[in-house]
Short mmCIF file of C-alpha atoms and ligand atoms in Angstrom, two decimals:
data_model
loop_
_atom_site.label_atom_id
_atom_site.label_comp_id
_atom_site.label_asym_id
_atom_site.label_seq_id
_atom_site.Cartn_x
_atom_site.Cartn_y
_atom_site.Cartn_z
CA MET A 1 -58.16 -7.57 118.52
CA SER A 2 -55.57 -5.67 118.88
CA LYS A 3 -54.44 -3.30 115.69
CA ILE A 4 -51.35 -5.43 114.03
CA THR A 5 -48.42 -3.38 113.45
CA ALA A 6 -45.13 -4.70 111.36
CA ALA A 7 -41.86 -4.79 113.25
CA ILE A 8 -38.67 -5.35 111.65
CA THR A 9 -37.42 -8.31 114.01
CA GLY A 10 -33.96 -8.66 112.99
CA VAL A 11 -31.26 -7.18 110.24
CA SER A 12 -28.05 -7.97 108.91
CA GLY A 13 -26.18 -6.64 106.48
CA TYR A 14 -22.89 -8.11 103.29
CA ALA A 15 -20.39 -5.02 102.64
CA PRO A 16 -18.16 -6.16 99.47
CA GLU A 17 -14.34 -7.50 101.48
CA TYR A 18 -12.77 -5.07 99.36
CA VAL A 19 -12.24 -1.37 100.47
CA MET A 20 -11.76 1.57 98.37
CA THR A 21 -9.89 4.43 99.96
CA ASN A 22 -9.68 7.84 98.35
CA HIS A 23 -5.59 7.54 98.44
CA GLU A 24 -7.02 5.44 95.42
CA LEU A 25 -9.01 7.46 93.36
CA GLU A 26 -6.24 9.68 93.36
CA THR A 27 -4.45 7.35 90.92
CA MET A 28 -7.13 7.21 88.65
CA VAL A 29 -8.82 11.24 88.73
CA ASP A 30 -7.72 14.17 89.81
CA THR A 31 -9.01 14.30 93.49
CA ASN A 32 -7.75 14.63 96.95
CA ASP A 33 -8.09 12.54 100.25
CA GLU A 34 -9.03 16.35 102.15
CA TRP A 35 -11.36 17.11 99.36
CA ILE A 36 -13.48 13.93 100.47
CA VAL A 37 -13.43 13.64 103.44
CA SER A 38 -14.03 18.04 104.31
CA ARG A 39 -16.62 17.47 100.92
CA THR A 40 -18.40 14.51 102.48
CA GLY A 41 -16.99 12.95 105.49
CA ILE A 42 -16.17 9.67 103.34
CA LYS A 43 -12.80 8.23 103.06
CA GLU A 44 -13.29 4.25 102.02
CA ARG A 45 -16.18 2.39 100.53
CA ARG A 46 -16.97 -0.73 99.81
CA ILE A 47 -16.03 -3.19 95.64
CA LEU A 48 -17.99 -6.16 94.33
CA LYS A 49 -15.52 -7.76 93.11
CA GLY A 50 -15.69 -10.75 90.42
CA GLU A 51 -16.75 -12.23 87.59
CA ASP A 52 -20.74 -12.00 87.01
CA GLN A 53 -21.16 -10.74 90.64
CA GLY A 54 -24.24 -8.11 91.13
CA THR A 55 -26.10 -6.50 93.31
CA SER A 56 -27.60 -9.93 94.76
CA ALA A 57 -24.11 -11.19 95.12
CA ILE A 58 -24.26 -8.80 98.15
CA ALA A 59 -28.14 -9.56 98.96
CA ILE A 60 -27.90 -13.13 99.15
CA PRO A 61 -25.20 -13.25 101.94
CA ALA A 62 -26.95 -10.24 103.80
CA VAL A 63 -30.65 -12.88 104.03
CA LEU A 64 -28.86 -15.92 104.81
CA ASP A 65 -27.28 -14.30 107.64
CA LEU A 66 -30.34 -12.91 108.42
CA LEU A 67 -33.00 -16.45 108.39
CA LYS A 68 -29.68 -17.79 111.08
CA LYS A 69 -29.62 -14.93 112.89
CA THR A 70 -33.70 -14.92 113.45
CA ASN A 71 -33.77 -19.05 113.37
CA THR A 72 -36.25 -18.01 110.37
CA ASP A 73 -37.06 -21.50 108.37
CA PRO A 74 -36.36 -19.93 104.23
CA ALA A 75 -39.96 -21.48 103.62
CA GLU A 76 -41.75 -19.25 105.91
CA VAL A 77 -41.08 -16.19 103.78
CA ASP A 78 -44.24 -14.62 102.53
CA MET A 79 -42.22 -11.79 100.48
CA LEU A 80 -39.50 -10.62 99.54
CA ILE A 81 -38.70 -6.50 98.23
CA CYS A 82 -35.34 -5.92 97.02
CA ALA A 83 -35.07 -2.67 96.76
CA THR A 84 -32.08 -2.22 94.20
CA THR A 85 -30.84 0.38 91.60
CA THR A 86 -28.65 -1.61 90.75
CA PRO A 87 -30.61 -4.97 89.08
CA ASP A 88 -28.54 -8.32 88.23
CA LEU A 89 -30.84 -7.73 84.88
CA VAL A 90 -33.12 -5.09 82.80
CA PHE A 91 -35.59 -8.17 83.94
CA PRO A 92 -36.82 -10.76 86.02
CA ALA A 93 -36.22 -8.57 89.51
CA THR A 94 -33.27 -9.24 91.23
CA ALA A 95 -35.51 -10.54 94.41
CA ASN A 96 -36.48 -13.66 92.27
CA ILE A 97 -32.33 -14.48 91.87
CA ILE A 98 -32.50 -14.17 95.37
CA THR A 99 -35.79 -15.97 97.09
CA ALA A 100 -34.79 -18.87 94.87
CA GLU A 101 -30.87 -18.88 96.64
CA THR A 102 -31.86 -18.68 99.60
CA GLY A 103 -34.99 -21.09 99.99
CA CYS A 104 -37.62 -18.94 100.37
CA VAL A 105 -39.25 -20.78 97.82
CA ASN A 106 -42.86 -19.87 98.99
CA ALA A 107 -42.21 -15.68 98.73
CA PHE A 108 -43.12 -14.00 95.56
CA GLY A 109 -40.78 -11.58 95.52
CA TYR A 110 -40.52 -7.64 93.10
CA ASP A 111 -37.95 -4.92 93.30
CA LEU A 112 -38.74 -1.56 93.51
CA GLN A 113 -36.59 1.35 92.88
CA ALA A 114 -36.46 4.62 94.16
CA ALA A 115 -32.92 4.87 94.01
CA CYS A 116 -31.56 6.18 97.53
CA SER A 117 -34.59 6.45 98.89
CA GLY A 118 -35.91 2.54 97.95
CA PHE A 119 -35.39 1.40 101.04
CA LEU A 120 -37.05 3.51 102.37
CA PHE A 121 -40.49 2.95 100.33
CA ALA A 122 -39.49 -0.72 100.26
CA LEU A 123 -40.33 -0.26 104.38
CA ALA A 124 -43.17 1.78 104.17
CA THR A 125 -44.84 -1.35 101.72
CA GLY A 126 -43.35 -4.69 103.07
CA ALA A 127 -45.59 -2.04 106.62
CA GLN A 128 -48.93 -2.93 104.18
CA PHE A 129 -48.49 -5.55 103.11
CA ILE A 130 -47.81 -7.46 106.43
CA GLU A 131 -51.24 -4.71 108.39
CA THR A 132 -53.74 -6.52 106.57
CA GLY A 133 -52.92 -9.41 109.01
CA LYS A 134 -52.83 -11.73 106.31
CA TYR A 135 -48.55 -11.99 106.15
CA LYS A 136 -46.52 -13.03 108.78
CA LYS A 137 -42.33 -13.14 107.46
CA ILE A 138 -41.24 -10.75 104.82
CA ILE A 139 -37.95 -9.86 103.75
CA ILE A 140 -36.55 -5.98 102.91
CA VAL A 141 -33.77 -5.87 100.80
CA GLY A 142 -31.93 -2.80 100.26
CA ALA A 143 -29.00 -3.55 98.18
CA ASP A 144 -26.80 -1.53 95.50
CA LYS A 145 -23.53 -2.49 93.32
CA MET A 146 -22.89 1.51 91.91
CA SER A 147 -19.77 0.80 90.55
CA ALA A 148 -21.54 -1.15 88.02
CA ILE A 149 -22.84 2.07 86.88
CA VAL A 150 -20.46 4.52 88.54
CA ASP A 151 -17.63 6.43 85.35
CA TYR A 152 -14.63 6.54 87.55
CA THR A 153 -13.38 9.00 85.09
CA ASP A 154 -16.07 11.46 86.79
CA ARG A 155 -15.48 13.24 89.94
CA ALA A 156 -17.57 15.13 90.74
CA THR A 157 -19.76 11.17 91.69
CA CYS A 158 -17.29 8.27 91.10
CA ILE A 159 -15.98 9.58 94.77
CA ILE A 160 -19.39 9.22 96.61
CA PHE A 161 -20.62 6.13 95.41
CA GLY A 162 -19.72 2.94 97.13
CA ASP A 163 -21.38 -0.88 96.80
CA GLY A 164 -23.15 -2.88 100.10
CA GLY A 165 -26.57 -3.42 102.04
CA GLY A 166 -28.42 -5.03 104.01
CA ALA A 167 -31.27 -7.17 104.76
CA VAL A 168 -34.63 -6.71 107.59
CA MET A 169 -37.55 -9.42 108.47
CA LEU A 170 -40.80 -7.79 108.90
CA GLU A 171 -43.12 -9.77 111.32
CA PRO A 172 -46.52 -8.51 112.53
CA ASN A 173 -46.28 -6.90 116.02
CA THR A 174 -49.74 -6.51 118.18
CA GLU A 175 -48.01 -4.60 121.41
CA GLY A 176 -47.90 -1.16 119.09
CA LEU A 177 -43.58 -1.81 118.60
CA GLY A 178 -42.70 -1.32 114.89
CA VAL A 179 -43.06 0.75 112.06
CA GLN A 180 -45.67 4.52 112.90
CA ASP A 181 -45.58 6.31 110.66
CA SER A 182 -43.89 7.49 106.89
CA ILE A 183 -43.67 10.24 104.67
CA LEU A 184 -43.08 9.33 100.76
CA LYS A 185 -42.38 11.96 98.03
CA SER A 186 -42.01 11.58 94.61
CA ASP A 187 -41.15 15.17 92.03
CA GLY A 188 -39.82 13.71 88.67
CA SER A 189 -38.68 17.26 87.95
CA GLY A 190 -35.32 15.76 89.52
CA VAL A 191 -35.17 13.63 86.61
CA PRO A 192 -32.15 15.65 85.15
CA PHE A 193 -30.02 16.24 87.90
CA LEU A 194 -29.33 12.38 89.37
CA HIS A 195 -29.98 9.61 86.07
CA GLN A 196 -28.98 7.05 83.67
CA LYS A 197 -29.04 7.99 80.32
CA ALA A 198 -28.87 5.04 78.26
CA GLY A 199 -29.56 1.83 79.00
CA GLY A 200 -33.61 1.55 79.03
CA SER A 201 -36.08 1.41 77.05
CA ARG A 202 -35.94 5.21 75.98
CA ARG A 203 -31.88 5.24 74.89
CA PRO A 204 -31.64 1.10 74.47
CA ALA A 205 -27.60 0.22 74.33
CA THR A 206 -25.63 1.03 71.38
CA GLN A 207 -22.15 2.28 70.39
CA GLU A 208 -23.33 5.85 70.84
CA THR A 209 -24.74 5.53 73.61
CA LEU A 210 -21.47 3.65 74.93
CA ASP A 211 -19.22 5.92 73.30
CA ARG A 212 -20.58 9.20 75.38
CA ARG A 213 -20.50 7.24 78.37
CA GLU A 214 -24.23 6.99 78.68
CA HIS A 215 -24.37 4.03 81.09
CA PHE A 216 -23.39 5.85 84.09
CA ALA A 217 -25.34 8.05 86.41
CA PHE A 218 -24.98 10.93 85.49
CA GLN A 219 -25.07 13.53 88.12
CA GLU A 220 -25.05 17.62 89.01
CA GLY A 221 -24.01 17.36 92.23
CA GLN A 222 -24.59 20.48 93.44
CA GLN A 223 -28.19 20.54 92.59
CA VAL A 224 -28.45 17.39 94.12
CA PHE A 225 -27.03 19.06 97.60
CA LYS A 226 -29.47 21.98 97.72
CA PHE A 227 -32.81 19.32 97.52
CA ALA A 228 -31.15 16.61 99.56
CA VAL A 229 -30.43 19.06 102.52
CA LYS A 230 -34.58 20.74 102.31
CA GLY A 231 -35.99 17.52 101.51
CA MET A 232 -34.75 15.05 103.86
CA ALA A 233 -35.02 17.72 106.46
CA ASP A 234 -37.74 18.83 105.83
CA VAL A 235 -39.73 14.79 105.88
CA SER A 236 -37.77 14.49 109.40
CA ALA A 237 -39.45 17.95 110.58
CA GLU A 238 -42.84 17.11 109.40
CA ILE A 239 -43.36 13.51 110.60
CA MET A 240 -41.20 14.51 114.25
CA GLU A 241 -44.19 17.51 114.50
CA ARG A 242 -47.35 15.29 113.29
CA ASN A 243 -46.41 12.20 116.39
CA ASN A 244 -45.28 15.04 118.61
CA LEU A 245 -41.97 13.77 119.00
CA THR A 246 -39.60 16.35 120.59
CA ALA A 247 -35.69 15.48 119.65
CA ASP A 248 -35.98 14.28 123.60
CA ASP A 249 -37.97 11.80 122.37
CA ILE A 250 -35.89 10.37 119.70
CA ALA A 251 -32.89 7.67 120.54
CA TRP A 252 -32.05 7.97 117.56
CA LEU A 253 -31.84 9.76 113.61
CA VAL A 254 -31.12 6.45 110.91
CA PRO A 255 -30.65 9.03 107.83
CA HIS A 256 -29.26 7.92 104.62
CA GLN A 257 -25.22 8.51 104.12
CA ALA A 258 -24.92 10.07 100.92
CA ASN A 259 -23.25 13.28 102.12
CA LYS A 260 -22.24 14.10 105.79
CA ARG A 261 -23.19 17.69 104.58
CA ILE A 262 -26.87 16.67 104.10
CA ILE A 263 -27.35 14.08 107.95
CA ASP A 264 -25.76 17.27 109.14
CA ALA A 265 -28.24 19.61 108.32
CA THR A 266 -31.00 17.59 109.04
CA ALA A 267 -30.17 16.97 112.24
CA ASN A 268 -29.79 19.96 113.50
CA ARG A 269 -33.41 21.28 111.81
CA MET A 270 -34.31 18.62 113.75
CA GLY A 271 -32.40 19.93 117.91
CA VAL A 272 -31.36 15.81 117.20
CA GLY A 273 -27.32 15.40 119.11
CA PRO A 274 -24.16 14.36 116.71
CA GLU A 275 -25.10 10.98 119.24
CA LYS A 276 -28.10 10.39 118.25
CA VAL A 277 -27.74 9.90 114.65
CA MET A 278 -25.84 6.16 112.91
CA ILE A 279 -22.95 7.52 110.24
CA ASN A 280 -20.62 4.76 109.13
CA ILE A 281 -20.57 7.25 105.61
CA GLN A 282 -16.44 6.97 106.22
CA LYS A 283 -16.54 3.55 105.65
CA TYR A 284 -18.61 2.87 102.99
CA GLY A 285 -19.73 5.72 101.84
CA ASN A 286 -23.19 6.38 99.15
CA THR A 287 -24.53 3.01 98.66
CA THR A 288 -27.99 3.86 97.27
CA SER A 289 -30.64 1.37 98.47
CA GLY A 290 -28.11 -0.55 101.10
CA THR A 291 -26.47 2.91 102.99
CA ILE A 292 -30.07 2.41 106.11
CA PRO A 293 -29.76 -1.74 106.48
CA LEU A 294 -26.01 -0.95 106.81
CA CYS A 295 -26.93 1.03 109.54
CA LEU A 296 -30.01 -0.58 111.28
CA TRP A 297 -27.03 -3.38 111.04
CA GLU A 298 -24.45 -1.50 113.00
CA PHE A 299 -25.59 -0.23 115.65
CA GLU A 300 -28.47 -3.23 116.24
CA ASN A 301 -25.88 -3.69 119.63
CA GLN A 302 -27.21 -0.17 120.36
CA LEU A 303 -30.40 -0.72 120.05
CA LYS A 304 -33.19 -0.82 122.71
CA LYS A 305 -36.93 -2.05 122.18
CA GLY A 306 -39.00 0.39 122.17
CA ASP A 307 -36.40 3.29 120.76
CA ASN A 308 -38.77 5.93 119.17
CA VAL A 309 -36.65 5.99 115.58
CA VAL A 310 -36.94 8.11 112.52
CA LEU A 311 -35.84 7.22 108.92
CA ALA A 312 -34.84 9.59 106.30
CA ALA A 313 -33.86 9.33 103.04
CA PHE A 314 -33.30 11.24 99.72
CA GLY A 315 -32.57 10.03 96.09
CA GLY A 316 -32.93 10.43 92.14
CA GLY A 317 -36.22 11.34 91.10
CA PHE A 318 -36.28 12.98 93.39
CA THR A 319 -37.78 10.88 95.43
CA TRP A 320 -37.09 11.63 99.45
CA GLY A 321 -39.04 10.65 102.48
CA SER A 322 -38.38 9.60 106.39
CA ILE A 323 -40.52 6.81 109.03
CA TYR A 324 -41.02 7.16 111.64
CA LEU A 325 -40.78 3.77 113.97
CA LYS A 326 -40.34 2.22 117.75
CA TRP A 327 -37.49 -0.31 118.04
CA ALA A 328 -39.09 -3.61 119.01
CA TYR A 329 -36.44 -5.51 120.26
CA ASP A 330 -33.43 -5.78 122.86
CA PRO A 331 -29.79 -6.37 121.99
CA LYS A 332 -29.30 -9.45 122.30
O1 UT7 B 401 -27.83 10.27 97.11
C1 UT7 B 401 -27.84 10.92 96.71
C2 UT7 B 401 -28.17 11.87 95.63
N1 UT7 B 401 -27.22 12.26 95.91
C3 UT7 B 401 -26.25 13.32 97.12
O2 UT7 B 401 -27.36 13.87 97.44
C4 UT7 B 401 -25.34 14.10 95.83
C5 UT7 B 401 -25.14 15.41 96.46
N2 UT7 B 401 -23.80 16.07 96.32
C6 UT7 B 401 -23.03 15.76 97.00
O3 UT7 B 401 -23.13 15.34 97.90
C7 UT7 B 401 -21.92 16.84 96.47
O4 UT7 B 401 -22.87 17.56 95.84
C8 UT7 B 401 -20.26 16.12 95.65
C9 UT7 B 401 -19.95 15.81 96.66
C10 UT7 B 401 -21.29 15.76 95.64
C11 UT7 B 401 -20.32 17.30 95.61
O5 UT7 B 401 -19.24 18.60 95.96
P1 UT7 B 401 -19.63 20.48 96.66
O6 UT7 B 401 -19.03 20.35 97.26
O7 UT7 B 401 -20.78 20.41 95.11
O8 UT7 B 401 -18.55 20.38 94.20
P2 UT7 B 401 -19.06 21.52 93.43
O9 UT7 B 401 -19.28 19.99 92.13
O10 UT7 B 401 -20.01 22.29 93.97
O11 UT7 B 401 -17.47 21.32 92.99
C12 UT7 B 401 -16.46 22.37 93.46
C13 UT7 B 401 -15.23 22.55 93.40
C14 UT7 B 401 -15.09 22.48 91.31
O12 UT7 B 401 -14.17 22.78 91.76
P3 UT7 B 401 -13.98 24.40 91.12
O13 UT7 B 401 -15.16 25.28 89.75
O14 UT7 B 401 -14.40 25.24 92.37
O15 UT7 B 401 -13.09 25.42 91.05
C15 UT7 B 401 -14.61 20.81 91.79
O16 UT7 B 401 -14.39 21.12 90.28
O17 UT7 B 401 -15.04 20.78 93.82
C16 UT7 B 401 -14.73 20.85 92.15
N3 UT7 B 401 -14.34 18.99 92.40
C17 UT7 B 401 -13.31 18.10 92.86
N4 UT7 B 401 -12.01 18.67 93.29
C18 UT7 B 401 -11.25 17.51 93.92
C19 UT7 B 401 -15.54 18.55 92.19
N5 UT7 B 401 -15.56 16.94 92.32
C20 UT7 B 401 -13.38 16.75 93.21
C21 UT7 B 401 -13.07 15.60 93.37
N6 UT7 B 401 -12.12 16.25 94.08
N7 UT7 B 401 -13.57 14.54 94.00
#
């Protein structure tokens, strides 16, 4: 029997309607459009509005659309992993809310927290389940409502984040397509540079944690930037080298969208030209677990069967990694 690989057989995304431009941010903090565009590449981001709307409100429409596009009966889905840093609730998992609301009644699921590398880690995990031969349809979601934990008085941080996400279907493939290799890394010495101080078991919510604004994402941007440039470029170069890939062999680089300068540094290190790099940071900013599926969704029509695709991410934790896959279908 030929080896089973895990192939992406469909992709969908969801960007909330409300557009927050750099000009709107100018009315909230001391910043300007020129600074934000030149330092990050971001022009606008989406914000999920409305009472009681959590990350599942992004994931559910994406999954429903994915089921429709792939002509999948939700009852056939075996598993759903939701990569997110902004779950609807501390517990239970957002994956449970998504499966219940999308009719995936036979799927088990859980959330995976790896900050901005979440989608990559979840995709690598789902691929392992497919490769066992026991699971036939797995949905990988990457979604975040970053506006729930962004401090809109912190100009160095609030300008990069936005809300959004997407989902992919993973299925077994026996033509050698799909996930070929992955490199995943974690280093907890990065915790001080990007984290949320309160709201976990170490510092549960109190009036003091609220007054000190500790329920927001805290970031030392310059430090994170330094590690991100090196981390994302290193793993992307390493995955090329160990799979004997030259820049010419690569059809697409799909980078996490945190800062256009980090993306450019990664592409340069790989020797990949800008025409092969998926970029939509200008429209959505950094949606954490959402960036890579949002890119795949937007560029789906340009992907061809057999294309060599490298995904790369870096995020809080620190977590980082890359995945090399062969795209499994032509534009429909
Ligand atoms: O998603 C995965 C994890 N996150 C990342 O990968 C993000 C990595 N970090 C970054 O992308 C960048 O560090 C930021 C975009 C967050 C910040 O850009 P930077 O070039 O590192 O700015 P900085 O913090 O070094 O600040 C440079 C200057 C400072 O002024 P002085 O001290 O030189 O006078 C800041 O006060 O820019 C000032 N500044 C701003 N000015 C206008 C910081 N934020 C702003 C702002 N508007 N929004």
